[in-house]
JSON list of C-alpha atoms in Angstrom, two decimals:
[
{"chain": "A", "resi": 544, "resn": "MET", "atom": "CA", "xyz": [-11.09, -31.51, -5.17]},
{"chain": "A", "resi": 545, "resn": "GLN", "atom": "CA", "xyz": [-11.22, -31.60, -1.57]},
{"chain": "A", "resi": 546, "resn": "PRO", "atom": "CA", "xyz": [-11.64, -27.53, 0.49]},
{"chain": "A", "resi": 547, "resn": "PRO", "atom": "CA", "xyz": [-9.16, -27.46, 2.65]},
{"chain": "A", "resi": 548, "resn": "PRO", "atom": "CA", "xyz": [-10.14, -27.95, 6.79]},
{"chain": "A", "resi": 549, "resn": "PRO", "atom": "CA", "xyz": [-12.67, -25.15, 7.90]},
{"chain": "A", "resi": 550, "resn": "ILE", "atom": "CA", "xyz": [-10.15, -24.12, 10.36]},
{"chain": "A", "resi": 551, "resn": "VAL", "atom": "CA", "xyz": [-7.70, -23.12, 7.58]},
{"chain": "A", "resi": 552, "resn": "SER", "atom": "CA", "xyz": [-10.57, -22.00, 5.13]},
{"chain": "A", "resi": 553, "resn": "SER", "atom": "CA", "xyz": [-10.98, -19.15, 8.13]},
{"chain": "A", "resi": 554, "resn": "LEU", "atom": "CA", "xyz": [-7.55, -18.30, 8.67]},
{"chain": "A", "resi": 555, "resn": "THR", "atom": "CA", "xyz": [-7.03, -17.79, 5.39]},
{"chain": "A", "resi": 556, "resn": "THR", "atom": "CA", "xyz": [-9.88, -15.64, 5.38]},
{"chain": "A", "resi": 557, "resn": "LEU", "atom": "CA", "xyz": [-8.73, -13.33, 8.16]},
{"chain": "A", "resi": 558, "resn": "MET", "atom": "CA", "xyz": [-5.04, -12.92, 7.25]},
{"chain": "A", "resi": 559, "resn": "CYS", "atom": "CA", "xyz": [-6.36, -11.97, 3.52]},
{"chain": "A", "resi": 560, "resn": "VAL", "atom": "CA", "xyz": [-8.36, -9.05, 5.86]},
{"chain": "A", "resi": 561, "resn": "GLY", "atom": "CA", "xyz": [-5.34, -8.66, 7.80]},
{"chain": "A", "resi": 562, "resn": "LEU", "atom": "CA", "xyz": [-2.58, -8.18, 4.97]},
{"chain": "A", "resi": 563, "resn": "SER", "atom": "CA", "xyz": [-4.33, -4.95, 4.08]},
{"chain": "A", "resi": 564, "resn": "ALA", "atom": "CA", "xyz": [-4.07, -3.66, 7.83]},
{"chain": "A", "resi": 565, "resn": "TRP", "atom": "CA", "xyz": [-0.72, -4.96, 8.18]},
{"chain": "A", "resi": 566, "resn": "THR", "atom": "CA", "xyz": [0.22, -2.86, 4.88]},
{"chain": "A", "resi": 567, "resn": "TYR", "atom": "CA", "xyz": [-1.30, 0.50, 6.61]},
{"chain": "A", "resi": 568, "resn": "MET", "atom": "CA", "xyz": [0.25, 0.08, 9.69]},
{"chain": "A", "resi": 569, "resn": "SER", "atom": "CA", "xyz": [3.66, -0.89, 8.82]},
{"chain": "A", "resi": 570, "resn": "TYR", "atom": "CA", "xyz": [3.61, 1.93, 5.41]},
{"chain": "A", "resi": 571, "resn": "ALA", "atom": "CA", "xyz": [3.40, -0.36, 2.35]},
{"chain": "A", "resi": 572, "resn": "LYS", "atom": "CA", "xyz": [5.38, -3.16, 3.92]},
{"chain": "A", "resi": 573, "resn": "SER", "atom": "CA", "xyz": [3.38, -6.65, 2.99]},
{"chain": "A", "resi": 574, "resn": "THR", "atom": "CA", "xyz": [5.90, -8.77, 1.64]},
{"chain": "A", "resi": 575, "resn": "ALA", "atom": "CA", "xyz": [6.77, -10.04, 4.75]},
{"chain": "A", "resi": 576, "resn": "ALA", "atom": "CA", "xyz": [2.94, -10.26, 6.25]},
{"chain": "A", "resi": 577, "resn": "LEU", "atom": "CA", "xyz": [2.23, -13.00, 3.10]},
{"chain": "A", "resi": 578, "resn": "ALA", "atom": "CA", "xyz": [5.69, -14.99, 4.21]},
{"chain": "A", "resi": 579, "resn": "VAL", "atom": "CA", "xyz": [4.63, -15.22, 7.50]},
{"chain": "A", "resi": 580, "resn": "SER", "atom": "CA", "xyz": [1.06, -15.49, 6.49]},
{"chain": "A", "resi": 581, "resn": "SER", "atom": "CA", "xyz": [1.71, -17.99, 4.51]},
{"chain": "A", "resi": 582, "resn": "PHE", "atom": "CA", "xyz": [3.75, -20.33, 6.91]},
{"chain": "A", "resi": 583, "resn": "ALA", "atom": "CA", "xyz": [0.59, -19.93, 9.13]},
{"chain": "A", "resi": 584, "resn": "VAL", "atom": "CA", "xyz": [-1.97, -21.83, 7.33]},
{"chain": "A", "resi": 585, "resn": "LEU", "atom": "CA", "xyz": [0.10, -24.48, 5.60]},
{"chain": "A", "resi": 586, "resn": "SER", "atom": "CA", "xyz": [1.26, -25.27, 9.47]},
{"chain": "A", "resi": 587, "resn": "LEU", "atom": "CA", "xyz": [-2.28, -25.30, 10.32]},
{"chain": "A", "resi": 588, "resn": "GLN", "atom": "CA", "xyz": [-2.51, -27.18, 7.38]},
{"chain": "A", "resi": 589, "resn": "LEU", "atom": "CA", "xyz": [-0.28, -30.14, 8.28]},
{"chain": "A", "resi": 590, "resn": "LEU", "atom": "CA", "xyz": [-1.92, -29.80, 12.15]},
{"chain": "A", "resi": 591, "resn": "ALA", "atom": "CA", "xyz": [-5.63, -29.59, 11.07]},
{"chain": "A", "resi": 592, "resn": "SER", "atom": "CA", "xyz": [-5.65, -32.81, 8.38]},
{"chain": "A", "resi": 593, "resn": "ASP", "atom": "CA", "xyz": [-4.38, -36.34, 8.38]},
{"chain": "A", "resi": 594, "resn": "LYS", "atom": "CA", "xyz": [-3.59, -36.13, 4.48]},
{"chain": "A", "resi": 595, "resn": "PRO", "atom": "CA", "xyz": [-3.28, -33.07, 3.44]},
{"chain": "A", "resi": 596, "resn": "ALA", "atom": "CA", "xyz": [-3.10, -33.23, -0.42]},
{"chain": "A", "resi": 597, "resn": "PHE", "atom": "CA", "xyz": [-0.83, -30.70, -2.55]},
{"chain": "A", "resi": 598, "resn": "SER", "atom": "CA", "xyz": [-3.68, -29.47, -4.21]},
{"chain": "A", "resi": 599, "resn": "GLN", "atom": "CA", "xyz": [-5.27, -27.93, -0.80]},
{"chain": "A", "resi": 600, "resn": "LEU", "atom": "CA", "xyz": [-2.30, -26.42, 0.53]},
{"chain": "A", "resi": 601, "resn": "ALA", "atom": "CA", "xyz": [-1.67, -24.38, -2.91]},
{"chain": "A", "resi": 602, "resn": "SER", "atom": "CA", "xyz": [-5.18, -22.95, -2.70]},
{"chain": "A", "resi": 603, "resn": "SER", "atom": "CA", "xyz": [-4.85, -21.88, 0.65]},
{"chain": "A", "resi": 604, "resn": "VAL", "atom": "CA", "xyz": [-1.42, -20.09, -0.22]},
{"chain": "A", "resi": 605, "resn": "PHE", "atom": "CA", "xyz": [-3.33, -18.74, -3.33]},
{"chain": "A", "resi": 606, "resn": "GLY", "atom": "CA", "xyz": [-6.33, -17.28, -1.56]},
{"chain": "A", "resi": 607, "resn": "LEU", "atom": "CA", "xyz": [-3.86, -15.27, 0.47]},
{"chain": "A", "resi": 608, "resn": "PHE", "atom": "CA", "xyz": [-2.33, -13.61, -2.89]},
{"chain": "A", "resi": 609, "resn": "TYR", "atom": "CA", "xyz": [-5.53, -13.33, -4.51]},
{"chain": "A", "resi": 610, "resn": "CYS", "atom": "CA", "xyz": [-7.62, -11.93, -1.88]},
{"chain": "A", "resi": 611, "resn": "GLY", "atom": "CA", "xyz": [-5.07, -10.61, 0.56]},
{"chain": "A", "resi": 612, "resn": "TYR", "atom": "CA", "xyz": [-2.13, -9.52, -1.08]},
{"chain": "A", "resi": 613, "resn": "LEU", "atom": "CA", "xyz": [-3.11, -8.16, -4.69]},
{"chain": "A", "resi": 614, "resn": "PRO", "atom": "CA", "xyz": [-6.05, -6.03, -2.77]},
{"chain": "A", "resi": 615, "resn": "SER", "atom": "CA", "xyz": [-3.37, -4.67, -0.29]},
{"chain": "A", "resi": 616, "resn": "PHE", "atom": "CA", "xyz": [-1.57, -2.64, -2.99]},
{"chain": "A", "resi": 617, "resn": "TRP", "atom": "CA", "xyz": [-4.13, -0.33, -3.14]},
{"chain": "A", "resi": 618, "resn": "VAL", "atom": "CA", "xyz": [-2.97, 1.05, 0.63]},
{"chain": "A", "resi": 619, "resn": "LYS", "atom": "CA", "xyz": [0.73, 0.96, -1.26]},
{"chain": "A", "resi": 620, "resn": "LEU", "atom": "CA", "xyz": [-0.71, 3.05, -4.43]},
{"chain": "A", "resi": 621, "resn": "ARG", "atom": "CA", "xyz": [-2.77, 5.51, -1.43]},
{"chain": "A", "resi": 622, "resn": "LEU", "atom": "CA", "xyz": [0.36, 5.65, 0.83]},
{"chain": "A", "resi": 623, "resn": "LEU", "atom": "CA", "xyz": [2.66, 7.35, -1.98]},
{"chain": "A", "resi": 624, "resn": "ALA", "atom": "CA", "xyz": [3.32, 10.16, 0.00]},
{"chain": "A", "resi": 625, "resn": "ALA", "atom": "CA", "xyz": [4.75, 12.59, -3.08]},
{"chain": "A", "resi": 626, "resn": "PRO", "atom": "CA", "xyz": [2.60, 15.74, -3.41]},
{"chain": "A", "resi": 627, "resn": "ALA", "atom": "CA", "xyz": [0.56, 16.70, -6.64]},
{"chain": "A", "resi": 628, "resn": "VAL", "atom": "CA", "xyz": [1.62, 20.02, -7.56]},
{"chain": "A", "resi": 629, "resn": "GLY", "atom": "CA", "xyz": [-1.28, 21.41, -9.45]},
{"chain": "A", "resi": 630, "resn": "SER", "atom": "CA", "xyz": [-5.09, 22.00, -9.93]},
{"chain": "A", "resi": 631, "resn": "THR", "atom": "CA", "xyz": [-5.89, 25.57, -9.34]},
{"chain": "A", "resi": 632, "resn": "ALA", "atom": "CA", "xyz": [-9.21, 23.82, -8.69]},
{"chain": "A", "resi": 633, "resn": "VAL", "atom": "CA", "xyz": [-7.57, 21.74, -5.57]},
{"chain": "A", "resi": 634, "resn": "HIS", "atom": "CA", "xyz": [-6.05, 25.40, -4.46]},
{"chain": "A", "resi": 635, "resn": "GLY", "atom": "CA", "xyz": [-9.38, 26.76, -4.16]},
{"chain": "A", "resi": 636, "resn": "TRP", "atom": "CA", "xyz": [-10.98, 23.69, -2.22]},
{"chain": "A", "resi": 637, "resn": "PRO", "atom": "CA", "xyz": [-10.77, 24.78, 2.22]},
{"chain": "A", "resi": 638, "resn": "VAL", "atom": "CA", "xyz": [-8.93, 22.71, 4.63]},
{"chain": "A", "resi": 639, "resn": "ALA", "atom": "CA", "xyz": [-12.81, 20.94, 5.02]},
{"chain": "A", "resi": 640, "resn": "LEU", "atom": "CA", "xyz": [-12.53, 19.44, 1.82]},
{"chain": "A", "resi": 641, "resn": "GLY", "atom": "CA", "xyz": [-9.18, 17.85, 1.55]},
{"chain": "A", "resi": 642, "resn": "GLY", "atom": "CA", "xyz": [-7.03, 21.10, 0.98]},
{"chain": "A", "resi": 643, "resn": "LEU", "atom": "CA", "xyz": [-4.27, 21.23, -1.13]},
{"chain": "A", "resi": 644, "resn": "THR", "atom": "CA", "xyz": [-1.81, 19.74, 1.31]},
{"chain": "A", "resi": 645, "resn": "HIS", "atom": "CA", "xyz": [-3.88, 16.51, 1.52]},
{"chain": "A", "resi": 646, "resn": "TRP", "atom": "CA", "xyz": [-3.48, 15.80, -2.17]},
{"chain": "A", "resi": 647, "resn": "THR", "atom": "CA", "xyz": [-0.61, 13.75, -2.65]},
{"chain": "A", "resi": 648, "resn": "VAL", "atom": "CA", "xyz": [-0.27, 11.42, -5.89]},
{"chain": "A", "resi": 649, "resn": "GLY", "atom": "CA", "xyz": [-1.42, 8.56, -4.15]},
{"chain": "A", "resi": 650, "resn": "LEU", "atom": "CA", "xyz": [-4.74, 10.07, -3.97]},
{"chain": "A", "resi": 651, "resn": "ILE", "atom": "CA", "xyz": [-4.93, 11.47, -7.17]},
{"chain": "A", "resi": 652, "resn": "ALA", "atom": "CA", "xyz": [-3.59, 7.69, -8.47]},
{"chain": "A", "resi": 653, "resn": "THR", "atom": "CA", "xyz": [-6.06, 5.89, -6.61]},
{"chain": "A", "resi": 654, "resn": "PHE", "atom": "CA", "xyz": [-9.39, 8.21, -7.45]},
{"chain": "A", "resi": 655, "resn": "MET", "atom": "CA", "xyz": [-7.99, 8.38, -10.94]},
{"chain": "A", "resi": 656, "resn": "SER", "atom": "CA", "xyz": [-7.20, 4.27, -11.16]},
{"chain": "A", "resi": 657, "resn": "VAL", "atom": "CA", "xyz": [-11.40, 3.69, -9.37]},
{"chain": "A", "resi": 658, "resn": "ALA", "atom": "CA", "xyz": [-12.67, 6.20, -11.80]},
{"chain": "A", "resi": 659, "resn": "CYS", "atom": "CA", "xyz": [-11.21, 4.47, -15.08]},
{"chain": "A", "resi": 660, "resn": "ILE", "atom": "CA", "xyz": [-12.19, 0.88, -14.05]},
{"chain": "A", "resi": 661, "resn": "ILE", "atom": "CA", "xyz": [-15.61, 2.05, -13.66]},
{"chain": "A", "resi": 662, "resn": "ALA", "atom": "CA", "xyz": [-15.34, 4.34, -16.48]},
{"chain": "A", "resi": 663, "resn": "SER", "atom": "CA", "xyz": [-13.72, 1.13, -18.16]},
{"chain": "A", "resi": 664, "resn": "ASP", "atom": "CA", "xyz": [-16.90, -1.80, -16.96]},
{"chain": "A", "resi": 665, "resn": "THR", "atom": "CA", "xyz": [-19.28, 1.05, -18.32]},
{"chain": "A", "resi": 666, "resn": "GLY", "atom": "CA", "xyz": [-18.54, 2.08, -21.25]},
{"chain": "A", "resi": 667, "resn": "ALA", "atom": "CA", "xyz": [-17.82, -2.35, -21.96]},
{"chain": "A", "resi": 668, "resn": "TYR", "atom": "CA", "xyz": [-21.32, -2.43, -20.46]},
{"chain": "A", "resi": 669, "resn": "PHE", "atom": "CA", "xyz": [-23.34, -0.21, -23.62]},
{"chain": "A", "resi": 670, "resn": "PHE", "atom": "CA", "xyz": [-21.03, -0.55, -26.40]},
{"chain": "A", "resi": 671, "resn": "GLY", "atom": "CA", "xyz": [-21.27, -4.14, -25.73]},
{"chain": "A", "resi": 672, "resn": "LYS", "atom": "CA", "xyz": [-24.67, -4.13, -25.73]},
{"chain": "A", "resi": 673, "resn": "SER", "atom": "CA", "xyz": [-25.59, -1.72, -28.49]},
{"chain": "A", "resi": 674, "resn": "LEU", "atom": "CA", "xyz": [-22.72, -2.52, -30.96]},
{"chain": "A", "resi": 675, "resn": "GLY", "atom": "CA", "xyz": [-21.63, -5.44, -29.87]},
{"chain": "A", "resi": 676, "resn": "ARG", "atom": "CA", "xyz": [-21.13, -8.48, -32.83]},
{"chain": "A", "resi": 677, "resn": "THR", "atom": "CA", "xyz": [-18.09, -10.12, -32.29]},
{"chain": "A", "resi": 678, "resn": "GLN", "atom": "CA", "xyz": [-16.89, -12.47, -29.64]},
{"chain": "A", "resi": 679, "resn": "LEU", "atom": "CA", "xyz": [-13.65, -10.99, -27.33]},
{"chain": "A", "resi": 680, "resn": "ILE", "atom": "CA", "xyz": [-12.16, -14.70, -26.27]},
{"chain": "A", "resi": 681, "resn": "LYS", "atom": "CA", "xyz": [-14.39, -17.76, -25.19]},
{"chain": "A", "resi": 682, "resn": "ILE", "atom": "CA", "xyz": [-13.81, -18.12, -22.04]},
{"chain": "A", "resi": 683, "resn": "SER", "atom": "CA", "xyz": [-16.12, -15.21, -21.39]},
{"chain": "A", "resi": 684, "resn": "PRO", "atom": "CA", "xyz": [-19.10, -15.74, -24.60]},
{"chain": "A", "resi": 685, "resn": "LYS", "atom": "CA", "xyz": [-20.51, -12.00, -23.52]},
{"chain": "A", "resi": 686, "resn": "LYS", "atom": "CA", "xyz": [-17.31, -9.72, -24.26]},
{"chain": "A", "resi": 687, "resn": "THR", "atom": "CA", "xyz": [-17.27, -8.83, -27.67]},
{"chain": "A", "resi": 688, "resn": "VAL", "atom": "CA", "xyz": [-14.41, -6.79, -29.41]},
{"chain": "A", "resi": 689, "resn": "GLU", "atom": "CA", "xyz": [-16.75, -3.13, -29.66]},
{"chain": "A", "resi": 690, "resn": "GLY", "atom": "CA", "xyz": [-17.21, -3.63, -26.08]},
{"chain": "A", "resi": 691, "resn": "ALA", "atom": "CA", "xyz": [-13.65, -3.79, -25.11]},
{"chain": "A", "resi": 692, "resn": "ALA", "atom": "CA", "xyz": [-13.24, -0.65, -27.38]},
{"chain": "A", "resi": 693, "resn": "GLY", "atom": "CA", "xyz": [-15.40, 1.20, -25.68]},
{"chain": "A", "resi": 694, "resn": "GLY", "atom": "CA", "xyz": [-14.61, 0.50, -22.54]},
{"chain": "A", "resi": 695, "resn": "LEU", "atom": "CA", "xyz": [-10.78, 1.19, -23.35]},
{"chain": "A", "resi": 696, "resn": "LEU", "atom": "CA", "xyz": [-11.89, 4.73, -24.98]},
{"chain": "A", "resi": 697, "resn": "CYS", "atom": "CA", "xyz": [-13.97, 5.51, -21.56]},
{"chain": "A", "resi": 698, "resn": "SER", "atom": "CA", "xyz": [-10.79, 4.55, -19.55]},
{"chain": "A", "resi": 699, "resn": "ILE", "atom": "CA", "xyz": [-8.66, 7.07, -21.77]},
{"chain": "A", "resi": 700, "resn": "LEU", "atom": "CA", "xyz": [-11.21, 10.43, -22.05]},
{"chain": "A", "resi": 701, "resn": "THR", "atom": "CA", "xyz": [-11.67, 9.66, -18.17]},
{"chain": "A", "resi": 702, "resn": "ALA", "atom": "CA", "xyz": [-7.97, 9.98, -17.15]},
{"chain": "A", "resi": 703, "resn": "LEU", "atom": "CA", "xyz": [-7.76, 12.95, -19.47]},
{"chain": "A", "resi": 704, "resn": "GLY", "atom": "CA", "xyz": [-10.72, 14.57, -17.77]},
{"chain": "A", "resi": 705, "resn": "LEU", "atom": "CA", "xyz": [-9.41, 14.08, -14.33]},
{"chain": "A", "resi": 706, "resn": "TRP", "atom": "CA", "xyz": [-5.47, 14.61, -15.92]},
{"chain": "A", "resi": 707, "resn": "ARG", "atom": "CA", "xyz": [-6.89, 18.02, -16.85]},
{"chain": "A", "resi": 708, "resn": "PHE", "atom": "CA", "xyz": [-8.39, 18.76, -12.97]},
{"chain": "A", "resi": 709, "resn": "PHE", "atom": "CA", "xyz": [-5.72, 18.01, -11.26]},
{"chain": "A", "resi": 710, "resn": "ALA", "atom": "CA", "xyz": [-2.74, 18.83, -13.75]},
{"chain": "A", "resi": 711, "resn": "TRP", "atom": "CA", "xyz": [-1.14, 15.63, -12.83]},
{"chain": "A", "resi": 712, "resn": "PRO", "atom": "CA", "xyz": [0.24, 13.53, -14.14]},
{"chain": "A", "resi": 713, "resn": "ALA", "atom": "CA", "xyz": [3.11, 15.92, -15.30]},
{"chain": "A", "resi": 714, "resn": "SER", "atom": "CA", "xyz": [1.91, 14.80, -19.25]},
{"chain": "A", "resi": 715, "resn": "PRO", "atom": "CA", "xyz": [-1.34, 13.92, -20.73]},
{"chain": "A", "resi": 716, "resn": "VAL", "atom": "CA", "xyz": [0.63, 10.70, -22.56]},
{"chain": "A", "resi": 717, "resn": "THR", "atom": "CA", "xyz": [1.30, 9.51, -18.74]},
{"chain": "A", "resi": 718, "resn": "ALA", "atom": "CA", "xyz": [-2.46, 9.90, -18.40]},
{"chain": "A", "resi": 719, "resn": "VAL", "atom": "CA", "xyz": [-3.82, 7.91, -21.03]},
{"chain": "A", "resi": 720, "resn": "ALA", "atom": "CA", "xyz": [-0.98, 5.40, -20.15]},
{"chain": "A", "resi": 721, "resn": "ILE", "atom": "CA", "xyz": [-2.61, 4.83, -16.70]},
{"chain": "A", "resi": 722, "resn": "ALA", "atom": "CA", "xyz": [-6.38, 4.87, -18.39]},
{"chain": "A", "resi": 723, "resn": "VAL", "atom": "CA", "xyz": [-4.35, 1.65, -20.90]},
{"chain": "A", "resi": 724, "resn": "LEU", "atom": "CA", "xyz": [-2.79, 0.01, -17.48]},
{"chain": "A", "resi": 725, "resn": "VAL", "atom": "CA", "xyz": [-6.37, 0.01, -15.87]},
{"chain": "A", "resi": 726, "resn": "PHE", "atom": "CA", "xyz": [-8.23, -1.17, -18.92]},
{"chain": "A", "resi": 727, "resn": "PHE", "atom": "CA", "xyz": [-6.04, -4.13, -19.24]},
{"chain": "A", "resi": 728, "resn": "ALA", "atom": "CA", "xyz": [-5.71, -5.18, -15.66]},
{"chain": "A", "resi": 729, "resn": "SER", "atom": "CA", "xyz": [-9.34, -4.77, -15.70]},
{"chain": "A", "resi": 730, "resn": "LEU", "atom": "CA", "xyz": [-10.23, -6.45, -17.83]},
{"chain": "A", "resi": 731, "resn": "PHE", "atom": "CA", "xyz": [-7.52, -9.55, -17.72]},
{"chain": "A", "resi": 732, "resn": "GLY", "atom": "CA", "xyz": [-8.81, -9.83, -13.42]},
{"chain": "A", "resi": 733, "resn": "ASP", "atom": "CA", "xyz": [-12.03, -10.46, -14.84]},
{"chain": "A", "resi": 734, "resn": "LEU", "atom": "CA", "xyz": [-11.03, -13.03, -17.32]},
{"chain": "A", "resi": 735, "resn": "ILE", "atom": "CA", "xyz": [-9.12, -14.62, -14.65]},
{"chain": "A", "resi": 736, "resn": "GLU", "atom": "CA", "xyz": [-12.24, -15.44, -11.82]},
{"chain": "A", "resi": 737, "resn": "SER", "atom": "CA", "xyz": [-14.13, -16.18, -15.33]},
{"chain": "A", "resi": 738, "resn": "VAL", "atom": "CA", "xyz": [-11.93, -19.21, -15.79]},
{"chain": "A", "resi": 739, "resn": "MET", "atom": "CA", "xyz": [-11.70, -20.00, -12.15]},
{"chain": "A", "resi": 740, "resn": "LYS", "atom": "CA", "xyz": [-15.85, -19.85, -11.39]},
{"chain": "A", "resi": 741, "resn": "ARG", "atom": "CA", "xyz": [-16.02, -21.38, -14.64]},
{"chain": "A", "resi": 742, "resn": "ASP", "atom": "CA", "xyz": [-13.14, -24.38, -13.13]},
{"chain": "A", "resi": 743, "resn": "ALA", "atom": "CA", "xyz": [-15.60, -24.63, -10.04]},
{"chain": "A", "resi": 744, "resn": "GLY", "atom": "CA", "xyz": [-18.58, -25.25, -12.23]},
{"chain": "A", "resi": 745, "resn": "LEU", "atom": "CA", "xyz": [-20.24, -21.57, -10.86]},
{"chain": "A", "resi": 746, "resn": "LYS", "atom": "CA", "xyz": [-22.46, -18.88, -12.45]},
{"chain": "A", "resi": 747, "resn": "ASP", "atom": "CA", "xyz": [-20.77, -17.05, -9.46]},
{"chain": "A", "resi": 748, "resn": "ALA", "atom": "CA", "xyz": [-18.49, -16.35, -6.40]},
{"chain": "A", "resi": 749, "resn": "SER", "atom": "CA", "xyz": [-21.13, -16.37, -3.93]},
{"chain": "A", "resi": 750, "resn": "ASN", "atom": "CA", "xyz": [-24.92, -14.97, -2.98]},
{"chain": "A", "resi": 751, "resn": "LEU", "atom": "CA", "xyz": [-23.79, -12.49, -0.86]},
{"chain": "A", "resi": 752, "resn": "ILE", "atom": "CA", "xyz": [-25.02, -9.55, -2.86]},
{"chain": "A", "resi": 753, "resn": "PRO", "atom": "CA", "xyz": [-28.71, -10.42, -3.95]},
{"chain": "A", "resi": 754, "resn": "GLY", "atom": "CA", "xyz": [-28.46, -10.47, -7.82]},
{"chain": "A", "resi": 755, "resn": "HIS", "atom": "CA", "xyz": [-24.45, -9.09, -8.15]},
{"chain": "A", "resi": 756, "resn": "GLY", "atom": "CA", "xyz": [-23.18, -12.47, -7.09]},
{"chain": "A", "resi": 757, "resn": "GLY", "atom": "CA", "xyz": [-20.37, -12.72, -4.70]},
{"chain": "A", "resi": 758, "resn": "LEU", "atom": "CA", "xyz": [-18.03, -10.29, -3.02]},
{"chain": "A", "resi": 759, "resn": "LEU", "atom": "CA", "xyz": [-15.16, -11.20, -5.96]},
{"chain": "A", "resi": 760, "resn": "ASP", "atom": "CA", "xyz": [-17.84, -11.17, -8.18]},
{"chain": "A", "resi": 761, "resn": "ARG", "atom": "CA", "xyz": [-17.85, -6.79, -7.88]},
{"chain": "A", "resi": 762, "resn": "PHE", "atom": "CA", "xyz": [-14.02, -6.47, -7.35]},
{"chain": "A", "resi": 763, "resn": "ASP", "atom": "CA", "xyz": [-12.43, -8.74, -9.85]},
{"chain": "A", "resi": 764, "resn": "SER", "atom": "CA", "xyz": [-11.23, -5.87, -12.02]},
{"chain": "A", "resi": 765, "resn": "TYR", "atom": "CA", "xyz": [-9.69, -3.98, -8.69]},
{"chain": "A", "resi": 766, "resn": "LEU", "atom": "CA", "xyz": [-7.48, -7.38, -7.30]},
{"chain": "A", "resi": 767, "resn": "PHE", "atom": "CA", "xyz": [-4.15, -6.74, -10.13]},
{"chain": "A", "resi": 768, "resn": "THR", "atom": "CA", "xyz": [-5.34, -2.79, -11.13]},
{"chain": "A", "resi": 769, "resn": "GLY", "atom": "CA", "xyz": [-3.83, -1.73, -7.71]},
{"chain": "A", "resi": 770, "resn": "ALA", "atom": "CA", "xyz": [-0.54, -3.57, -8.62]},
{"chain": "A", "resi": 771, "resn": "ILE", "atom": "CA", "xyz": [-0.42, -2.51, -11.61]},
{"chain": "A", "resi": 772, "resn": "VAL", "atom": "CA", "xyz": [-1.03, 1.26, -11.32]},
{"chain": "A", "resi": 773, "resn": "PHE", "atom": "CA", "xyz": [1.66, 0.87, -8.24]},
{"chain": "A", "resi": 774, "resn": "PHE", "atom": "CA", "xyz": [4.52, -0.86, -9.92]},
{"chain": "A", "resi": 775, "resn": "PHE", "atom": "CA", "xyz": [3.94, 1.67, -13.06]},
{"chain": "A", "resi": 776, "resn": "LEU", "atom": "CA", "xyz": [4.02, 5.13, -10.64]},
{"chain": "A", "resi": 777, "resn": "LYS", "atom": "CA", "xyz": [6.71, 3.85, -8.64]},
{"chain": "A", "resi": 778, "resn": "PHE", "atom": "CA", "xyz": [9.61, 1.94, -10.71]},
{"chain": "A", "resi": 779, "resn": "VAL", "atom": "CA", "xyz": [8.78, 2.73, -14.76]},
{"chain": "A", "resi": 780, "resn": "VAL", "atom": "CA", "xyz": [7.22, 6.37, -14.73]},
{"chain": "A", "resi": 781, "resn": "PRO", "atom": "CA", "xyz": [10.90, 7.78, -12.55]},
{"chain": "A", "resi": 782, "resn": "VAL", "atom": "CA", "xyz": [12.79, 6.01, -15.15]},
{"chain": "A", "resi": 783, "resn": "PHE", "atom": "CA", "xyz": [11.65, 6.85, -18.23]},
{"chain": "A", "resi": 784, "resn": "GLY", "atom": "CA", "xyz": [10.70, 10.12, -16.72]},
{"chain": "A", "resi": 785, "resn": "LEU", "atom": "CA", "xyz": [7.06, 10.41, -17.77]}
]
């Protein structure tokens, strides 16, 4: 399909980066920024195109949501300010290494989420390569059930290890829940990007990183994860007392 005008694409890219900065400066309030950004790119598209197509309008707003709004939840997650009471190992760390007062729920949750994504991707790769026999889904032929099971196991073990070290969250059940959510969020984030690339007839999102594709190829597992973990910690854990 016909892409949006170059000026609209450039503005969308700029605003995608700006959404995370806005989220940080406004202390996790990014919804208004998304609405204003959407209005700006759609209005500019009306001025820059003689006959803008609905697909062009939709792709611009989707780009803001997918590449701007979703990553901003990592800022929201990091800014969770409740003190994380716990680990004696952290108690003994000097201020230069963060000290106890700097280890908030947001910092530990962000660290745990990233660690679980890395463990999940690594586990899925090695288990899939050595044991993979059963195809998981037609969208991505290389993904196997065995690889997915290995990724889930590695994510859970990583979360439990970090729970043991940081003494956060309050129970191992919550740590396992975070690991499971991270695994599925990263897996489906990868699959969603695979659908977009297949529809566009592309193997990689771009050639920005030689041998690895583009930024989306490296960070597709992270896009939904920050939002899902933030929602879980902010709205589910307090209600159910996990």
